[in-house]
Amino acid sequence: SIGDTNGIGPEIVLKALSDNRILDFITPVIYCSASMLSAHRKLMDLPALTHTNLEEGQEPKSKTLYVKKCWENDPEMNLGKETSQGGEYAVKSLKAATDDLAASKIDILVTAPINKHNVQGNNFNFPGHTEYLAKLSNVEDALMLMCADNLKVAVVSGHIPLKEVAKYLTKDKIQNALNLLNESLIKDFGISKPKIAVMGLNPHAGDNGVIGEEENEIISPVINDARNRGIMAFGPYSADGFFGSNTYTNYDGILAMYHDQGLVPFKSLSFGNGVNFTAGLPIVRTSPDHGTGYDIAGKNEASPSSFRNAIYLAIDVYRQRQLYKELNENP
């Protein structure tokens, strides 16, 4: 999906798919319009992108890049600005892609960045991609999992205000997130017995109740229960010392309690190369680890690295799921 049409989505898609070698691994389908892509390409003087228009009912062929038109009239180009039309067309692209995904016309979904504010409306009333895809998949819980090389960070509470985090966290929610992370590391990444570090909520992980009781009353009991069920969970750790001392390198996965606790260190360590993967869904969905980049939109400054890595990770997860299924159906 093309993301916000006034952000860097079209630029990073064009750049990531400009290398024809990627066609050895996938048959890409871009959901927008060829004329819109051409306008962005010409504005930034990017190389021409050889493509074929994918018509409804047409069977895609390998070694071909497709554009599937999902609107009649192109949006106005207001690069670098948040507009209602930019959000409206981002949703049109996303809906067209997810419709094809639901109909098994495509295998994986890689989403370019949206603006969580201007997409809100009758057709989209969700905090972000993760919640939207969970609803479409009839999944009660999905997990935002940030990936970069061996660093994998998930968060229990995603896109909610910080003041609501402590009220949001319950044993069940932490347990569900821990279960999803453990299962994803096994099925999606091929780690047979993953080691998972669990962060505390409060500074210094509560200091034995001096700075808060959530660790003693909620988080530690979940970790102990997980250990009893065979999940190798450890903690709760104080996030600052955990990341600052490189302790994170000893674990296959990390479960943070809230968005910035996990994503600030993750992006500090890997910004520009990380990938957002939605664990717990029956489909494979990835996206870059950055936003719409309004400040550099249209300036030919956006790096396609994260989006390209999102494509590669989606391929890897898709293949790993197939392998896992084969091994467990035919032991």
Tab-separated table of C-alpha atoms in Angstrom:
chain	number	residue	atom	x	y	z
A	1	SER	CA	0.000	0.000	0.000
A	2	ILE	CA	1.241	3.473	-0.889
A	3	GLY	CA	0.646	5.237	2.450
A	4	ASP	CA	-0.020	8.954	2.817
A	5	THR	CA	0.210	10.373	-0.712
A	6	ASN	CA	1.768	13.594	0.608
A	7	GLY	CA	4.432	11.805	2.617
A	8	ILE	CA	7.506	9.823	1.620
A	9	GLY	CA	5.562	6.625	0.913
A	10	PRO	CA	5.555	6.936	-2.903
A	11	GLU	CA	9.246	7.907	-2.864
A	12	ILE	CA	10.458	4.952	-0.803
A	13	VAL	CA	8.282	2.538	-2.788
A	14	LEU	CA	9.735	3.833	-6.066
A	15	LYS	CA	13.293	3.659	-4.752
A	16	ALA	CA	12.964	0.236	-3.121
A	17	LEU	CA	11.500	-1.349	-6.248
A	18	SER	CA	13.785	0.386	-8.744
A	19	ASP	CA	16.343	-2.421	-8.507
A	20	ASN	CA	15.073	-5.168	-10.801
A	21	ARG	CA	16.917	-7.808	-8.805
A	22	ILE	CA	14.097	-7.739	-6.287
A	23	LEU	CA	11.911	-9.390	-8.957
A	24	ASP	CA	13.922	-12.580	-8.407
A	25	PHE	CA	12.189	-12.907	-5.037
A	26	ILE	CA	8.737	-11.342	-5.360
A	27	THR	CA	6.118	-10.128	-7.798
A	28	PRO	CA	5.318	-6.668	-6.427
A	29	VAL	CA	1.894	-5.053	-6.764
A	30	ILE	CA	1.708	-1.342	-5.902
A	31	TYR	CA	-1.789	-0.169	-4.970
A	32	CYS	CA	-2.280	3.369	-6.296
A	33	SER	CA	-2.175	4.620	-9.903
A	34	ALA	CA	0.565	4.738	-12.485
A	35	SER	CA	-0.058	8.447	-13.113
A	36	MET	CA	0.410	9.319	-9.438
A	37	LEU	CA	3.651	7.356	-9.259
A	38	SER	CA	4.843	9.046	-12.431
A	39	ALA	CA	4.130	12.491	-10.972
A	40	HIS	CA	6.183	11.722	-7.874
A	41	ARG	CA	8.984	10.201	-9.935
A	42	LYS	CA	9.236	13.200	-12.262
A	43	LEU	CA	9.135	15.698	-9.408
A	44	MET	CA	12.196	14.094	-7.799
A	45	ASP	CA	13.867	13.113	-11.074
A	46	LEU	CA	13.953	9.452	-10.076
A	47	PRO	CA	14.740	6.713	-12.614
A	48	ALA	CA	11.841	5.390	-14.665
A	49	LEU	CA	10.135	2.341	-13.199
A	50	THR	CA	9.109	-0.305	-15.706
A	51	HIS	CA	5.713	-1.638	-14.719
A	52	THR	CA	2.548	-3.295	-16.001
A	53	ASN	CA	-0.975	-2.292	-15.037
A	54	LEU	CA	-2.725	-5.121	-13.191
A	55	GLU	CA	-6.352	-5.402	-14.248
A	56	GLU	CA	-9.054	-6.996	-12.099
A	57	GLY	CA	-9.052	-10.754	-12.648
A	58	GLN	CA	-5.646	-10.745	-14.344
A	59	GLU	CA	-3.148	-13.335	-13.119
A	60	PRO	CA	0.211	-11.715	-12.256
A	61	LYS	CA	3.308	-13.122	-13.928
A	62	SER	CA	6.689	-13.504	-12.293
A	63	LYS	CA	9.571	-11.119	-13.019
A	64	THR	CA	7.028	-8.298	-13.421
A	65	LEU	CA	6.266	-5.197	-11.373
A	66	TYR	CA	2.575	-4.304	-11.307
A	67	VAL	CA	0.553	-1.230	-10.434
A	68	LYS	CA	-3.079	-1.846	-9.525
A	69	LYS	CA	-5.215	1.258	-9.929
A	70	CYS	CA	-7.514	1.731	-6.936
A	71	TRP	CA	-9.023	5.151	-7.672
A	72	GLU	CA	-10.288	7.067	-10.682
A	73	ASN	CA	-8.855	10.531	-10.072
A	74	ASP	CA	-5.467	11.161	-8.525
A	75	PRO	CA	-5.226	13.163	-5.298
A	76	GLU	CA	-3.869	16.686	-5.304
A	77	MET	CA	-0.146	16.752	-4.649
A	78	ASN	CA	0.559	18.702	-1.450
A	79	LEU	CA	3.840	17.124	-0.477
A	80	GLY	CA	4.875	17.677	3.111
A	81	LYS	CA	1.400	18.659	4.244
A	82	GLU	CA	-1.189	16.738	6.228
A	83	THR	CA	-4.424	16.838	4.236
A	84	SER	CA	-7.674	14.930	4.509
A	85	GLN	CA	-7.234	13.784	0.920
A	86	GLY	CA	-3.803	12.327	1.668
A	87	GLY	CA	-5.376	10.208	4.396
A	88	GLU	CA	-8.394	9.295	2.267
A	89	TYR	CA	-6.229	7.940	-0.551
A	90	ALA	CA	-3.966	6.109	1.897
A	91	VAL	CA	-7.054	4.234	3.124
A	92	LYS	CA	-8.168	3.534	-0.467
A	93	SER	CA	-4.809	1.947	-1.201
A	94	LEU	CA	-4.792	-0.034	2.039
A	95	LYS	CA	-8.339	-1.299	1.521
A	96	ALA	CA	-7.604	-2.413	-2.046
A	97	ALA	CA	-4.522	-4.287	-0.841
A	98	THR	CA	-6.270	-5.950	2.095
A	99	ASP	CA	-9.203	-6.943	-0.140
A	100	ASP	CA	-6.774	-8.765	-2.425
A	101	LEU	CA	-5.003	-10.256	0.575
A	102	ALA	CA	-8.297	-11.580	1.960
A	103	ALA	CA	-9.098	-13.054	-1.456
A	104	SER	CA	-5.663	-14.772	-1.581
A	105	LYS	CA	-4.686	-12.770	-4.667
A	106	ILE	CA	-1.508	-11.661	-2.905
A	107	ASP	CA	0.553	-13.428	-0.234
A	108	ILE	CA	2.005	-10.659	1.914
A	109	LEU	CA	1.299	-7.011	2.727
A	110	VAL	CA	3.960	-4.326	3.057
A	111	THR	CA	2.504	-0.972	4.079
A	112	ALA	CA	4.007	2.460	3.496
A	113	PRO	CA	3.522	4.971	6.356
A	114	ILE	CA	0.173	6.572	7.126
A	115	ASN	CA	-0.683	9.582	9.268
A	116	LYS	CA	-2.784	8.271	12.146
A	117	HIS	CA	-4.766	11.508	12.300
A	118	ASN	CA	-5.856	12.195	8.735
A	119	VAL	CA	-6.899	8.587	8.010
A	120	GLN	CA	-9.669	8.713	10.610
A	121	GLY	CA	-13.154	8.546	9.109
A	122	ASN	CA	-16.062	6.265	8.247
A	123	ASN	CA	-13.784	3.802	6.448
A	124	PHE	CA	-11.005	3.814	9.056
A	125	ASN	CA	-11.501	4.268	12.769
A	126	PHE	CA	-8.404	2.651	14.253
A	127	PRO	CA	-5.249	3.928	16.002
A	128	GLY	CA	-3.092	2.413	13.260
A	129	HIS	CA	-2.424	-0.440	10.836
A	130	THR	CA	-2.028	-3.033	13.602
A	131	GLU	CA	-5.513	-2.594	15.033
A	132	TYR	CA	-7.109	-2.350	11.580
A	133	LEU	CA	-5.525	-5.596	10.400
A	134	ALA	CA	-6.394	-7.389	13.632
A	135	LYS	CA	-10.045	-6.451	13.144
A	136	LEU	CA	-10.035	-7.598	9.512
A	137	SER	CA	-8.405	-10.871	10.527
A	138	ASN	CA	-10.914	-11.471	13.355
A	139	VAL	CA	-8.004	-11.577	15.776
A	140	GLU	CA	-8.570	-10.174	19.248
A	141	ASP	CA	-4.912	-9.486	19.944
A	142	ALA	CA	-2.102	-8.583	17.558
A	143	LEU	CA	1.385	-7.554	18.552
A	144	MET	CA	3.580	-4.785	17.179
A	145	LEU	CA	7.031	-6.336	16.883
A	146	MET	CA	9.962	-4.159	15.828
A	147	CYS	CA	12.761	-6.104	14.145
A	148	ALA	CA	16.330	-5.274	13.148
A	149	ASP	CA	18.829	-8.088	12.710
A	150	ASN	CA	18.755	-9.974	16.033
A	151	LEU	CA	16.937	-7.212	17.938
A	152	LYS	CA	13.196	-7.837	18.294
A	153	VAL	CA	11.123	-5.587	20.547
A	154	ALA	CA	7.385	-5.979	21.171
A	155	VAL	CA	5.090	-3.733	23.208
A	156	VAL	CA	2.117	-4.713	25.375
A	157	SER	CA	0.299	-1.389	25.077
A	158	GLY	CA	0.679	0.161	21.644
A	159	HIS	CA	-0.964	3.362	20.483
A	160	ILE	CA	-2.556	4.602	23.687
A	161	PRO	CA	-1.839	7.741	25.773
A	162	LEU	CA	0.899	7.326	28.353
A	163	LYS	CA	-1.451	8.350	31.177
A	164	GLU	CA	-3.579	5.273	30.433
A	165	VAL	CA	-0.792	2.691	30.322
A	166	ALA	CA	-0.833	1.661	33.988
A	167	LYS	CA	-4.625	1.198	33.906
A	168	TYR	CA	-4.394	-0.726	30.642
A	169	LEU	CA	-1.844	-3.275	31.853
A	170	THR	CA	-3.322	-6.442	33.337
A	171	LYS	CA	-2.001	-9.931	33.871
A	172	ASP	CA	-4.082	-11.183	30.959
A	173	LYS	CA	-2.822	-8.511	28.550
A	174	ILE	CA	0.823	-9.064	29.459
A	175	GLN	CA	0.368	-12.821	29.281
A	176	ASN	CA	-1.292	-12.586	25.860
A	177	ALA	CA	1.520	-10.400	24.539
A	178	LEU	CA	4.152	-12.739	25.959
A	179	ASN	CA	2.432	-15.754	24.413
A	180	LEU	CA	2.179	-14.018	21.019
A	181	LEU	CA	5.830	-12.983	21.114
A	182	ASN	CA	6.995	-16.475	22.057
A	183	GLU	CA	4.833	-18.084	19.363
A	184	SER	CA	5.992	-15.619	16.713
A	185	LEU	CA	9.660	-16.140	17.510
A	186	ILE	CA	9.124	-19.877	17.033
A	187	LYS	CA	6.828	-19.917	13.975
A	188	ASP	CA	7.872	-16.742	12.162
A	189	PHE	CA	11.591	-16.607	12.954
A	190	GLY	CA	12.509	-20.259	13.468
A	191	ILE	CA	13.853	-19.891	17.028
A	192	SER	CA	12.954	-23.183	18.682
A	193	LYS	CA	13.388	-22.107	22.332
A	194	PRO	CA	13.438	-18.308	22.459
A	195	LYS	CA	14.722	-16.367	25.457
A	196	ILE	CA	12.480	-13.386	26.207
A	197	ALA	CA	13.276	-10.409	28.424
A	198	VAL	CA	10.321	-8.629	30.029
A	199	MET	CA	10.618	-4.972	31.024
A	200	GLY	CA	9.180	-3.463	34.173
A	201	LEU	CA	6.759	-0.545	34.026
A	202	ASN	CA	8.261	1.829	36.575
A	203	PRO	CA	11.735	3.367	36.889
A	204	HIS	CA	14.202	0.801	38.262
A	205	ALA	CA	11.495	-1.839	37.695
A	206	GLY	CA	9.718	-0.512	40.786
A	207	ASP	CA	12.658	-0.951	43.213
A	208	ASN	CA	10.813	-3.741	45.060
A	209	GLY	CA	7.673	-1.669	45.433
A	210	VAL	CA	9.273	1.643	46.389
A	211	ILE	CA	8.415	3.238	43.013
A	212	GLY	CA	5.324	1.230	42.180
A	213	GLU	CA	3.713	-2.162	42.703
A	214	GLU	CA	2.974	-3.197	39.118
A	215	GLU	CA	6.139	-5.300	38.919
A	216	ASN	CA	5.372	-7.269	42.091
A	217	GLU	CA	1.620	-7.559	41.608
A	218	ILE	CA	1.216	-7.962	37.847
A	219	ILE	CA	4.404	-8.435	35.803
A	220	SER	CA	6.430	-10.870	37.949
A	221	PRO	CA	3.503	-13.305	38.443
A	222	VAL	CA	3.023	-13.431	34.650
A	223	ILE	CA	6.731	-14.168	34.142
A	224	ASN	CA	6.648	-16.932	36.762
A	225	ASP	CA	3.537	-18.464	35.212
A	226	ALA	CA	5.158	-18.364	31.768
A	227	ARG	CA	8.247	-20.118	33.096
A	228	ASN	CA	6.029	-22.831	34.564
A	229	ARG	CA	4.454	-23.264	31.113
A	230	GLY	CA	7.827	-23.710	29.455
A	231	ILE	CA	8.303	-20.161	28.117
A	232	MET	CA	11.811	-18.874	28.817
A	233	ALA	CA	10.826	-15.460	30.153
A	234	PHE	CA	13.065	-13.361	32.388
A	235	GLY	CA	12.712	-10.091	34.283
A	236	PRO	CA	11.226	-7.680	34.993
A	237	TYR	CA	14.163	-5.523	33.973
A	238	SER	CA	14.707	-1.802	34.304
A	239	ALA	CA	14.626	-0.632	30.689
A	240	ASP	CA	17.369	2.017	30.948
A	241	GLY	CA	19.989	-0.304	32.370
A	242	PHE	CA	18.834	-3.205	30.209
A	243	PHE	CA	19.429	-1.375	26.937
A	244	GLY	CA	22.253	0.845	28.171
A	245	SER	CA	24.394	-2.110	29.263
A	246	ASN	CA	23.801	-4.122	26.052
A	247	THR	CA	22.049	-6.822	28.074
A	248	TYR	CA	19.491	-6.913	25.254
A	249	THR	CA	21.998	-8.804	23.086
A	250	ASN	CA	21.509	-11.889	25.268
A	251	TYR	CA	17.828	-12.299	24.338
A	252	ASP	CA	15.872	-13.365	21.268
A	253	GLY	CA	12.926	-11.123	22.067
A	254	ILE	CA	12.090	-8.214	24.368
A	255	LEU	CA	8.649	-7.348	25.719
A	256	ALA	CA	8.239	-3.693	26.676
A	257	MET	CA	5.238	-2.428	28.613
A	258	TYR	CA	4.484	0.653	26.492
A	259	HIS	CA	5.279	2.224	23.136
A	260	ASP	CA	8.179	4.561	23.874
A	261	GLN	CA	9.803	2.230	26.407
A	262	GLY	CA	10.434	-0.204	23.580
A	263	LEU	CA	10.614	1.981	20.491
A	264	VAL	CA	12.939	4.717	21.746
A	265	PRO	CA	15.853	2.319	22.361
A	266	PHE	CA	14.935	0.265	19.295
A	267	LYS	CA	15.031	3.238	16.937
A	268	SER	CA	18.138	4.643	18.623
A	269	LEU	CA	19.910	1.374	17.897
A	270	SER	CA	18.563	0.685	14.420
A	271	PHE	CA	16.784	3.698	12.927
A	272	GLY	CA	16.507	3.557	9.162
A	273	ASN	CA	16.975	-0.201	9.014
A	274	GLY	CA	14.300	-1.519	11.358
A	275	VAL	CA	11.009	-3.118	10.377
A	276	ASN	CA	7.577	-3.102	12.015
A	277	PHE	CA	6.115	-6.615	11.870
A	278	THR	CA	2.600	-7.412	13.069
A	279	ALA	CA	2.780	-10.684	14.992
A	280	GLY	CA	-0.271	-12.773	15.800
A	281	LEU	CA	-2.040	-12.345	12.462
A	282	PRO	CA	-2.870	-15.142	10.012
A	283	ILE	CA	-1.326	-12.966	7.289
A	284	VAL	CA	2.179	-11.533	6.951
A	285	ARG	CA	2.370	-7.750	7.252
A	286	THR	CA	5.414	-5.529	7.608
A	287	SER	CA	6.178	-1.825	7.288
A	288	PRO	CA	9.162	0.516	7.688
A	289	ASP	CA	10.015	1.721	11.176
A	290	HIS	CA	9.390	5.410	10.394
A	291	GLY	CA	6.482	7.723	9.700
A	292	THR	CA	5.285	9.846	6.808
A	293	GLY	CA	8.349	12.112	6.835
A	294	TYR	CA	6.500	15.270	5.835
A	295	ASP	CA	9.614	17.367	6.479
A	296	ILE	CA	11.536	15.687	3.646
A	297	ALA	CA	8.672	14.646	1.356
A	298	GLY	CA	9.338	15.448	-2.292
A	299	LYS	CA	12.974	16.381	-1.685
A	300	ASN	CA	14.522	13.083	-2.819
A	301	GLU	CA	16.062	12.668	0.638
A	302	ALA	CA	14.118	9.674	1.987
A	303	SER	CA	16.035	6.424	2.395
A	304	PRO	CA	14.312	3.272	1.140
A	305	SER	CA	16.384	1.024	3.438
A	306	SER	CA	13.684	0.366	6.031
A	307	PHE	CA	11.007	-0.243	3.392
A	308	ARG	CA	13.324	-2.563	1.476
A	309	ASN	CA	14.088	-4.438	4.707
A	310	ALA	CA	10.343	-4.686	5.322
A	311	ILE	CA	9.968	-6.475	2.001
A	312	TYR	CA	12.811	-8.878	2.768
A	313	LEU	CA	11.522	-9.635	6.266
A	314	ALA	CA	8.035	-10.316	4.898
A	315	ILE	CA	9.537	-12.822	2.457
A	316	ASP	CA	11.530	-14.506	5.233
A	317	VAL	CA	8.527	-14.761	7.577
A	318	TYR	CA	6.282	-16.083	4.807
A	319	ARG	CA	8.797	-18.815	3.952
A	320	GLN	CA	9.450	-19.638	7.611
A	321	ARG	CA	5.710	-20.062	8.232
A	322	GLN	CA	5.477	-22.433	5.281
A	323	LEU	CA	8.446	-24.424	6.588
A	324	TYR	CA	7.003	-24.557	10.103
A	325	LYS	CA	3.683	-25.783	8.734
A	326	GLU	CA	5.333	-28.465	6.653
A	327	LEU	CA	7.481	-29.717	9.535
A	328	ASN	CA	4.563	-29.854	11.965
A	329	GLU	CA	2.021	-31.324	9.584
A	330	ASN	CA	4.457	-33.993	8.398
A	331	PRO	CA	6.751	-34.697	11.331
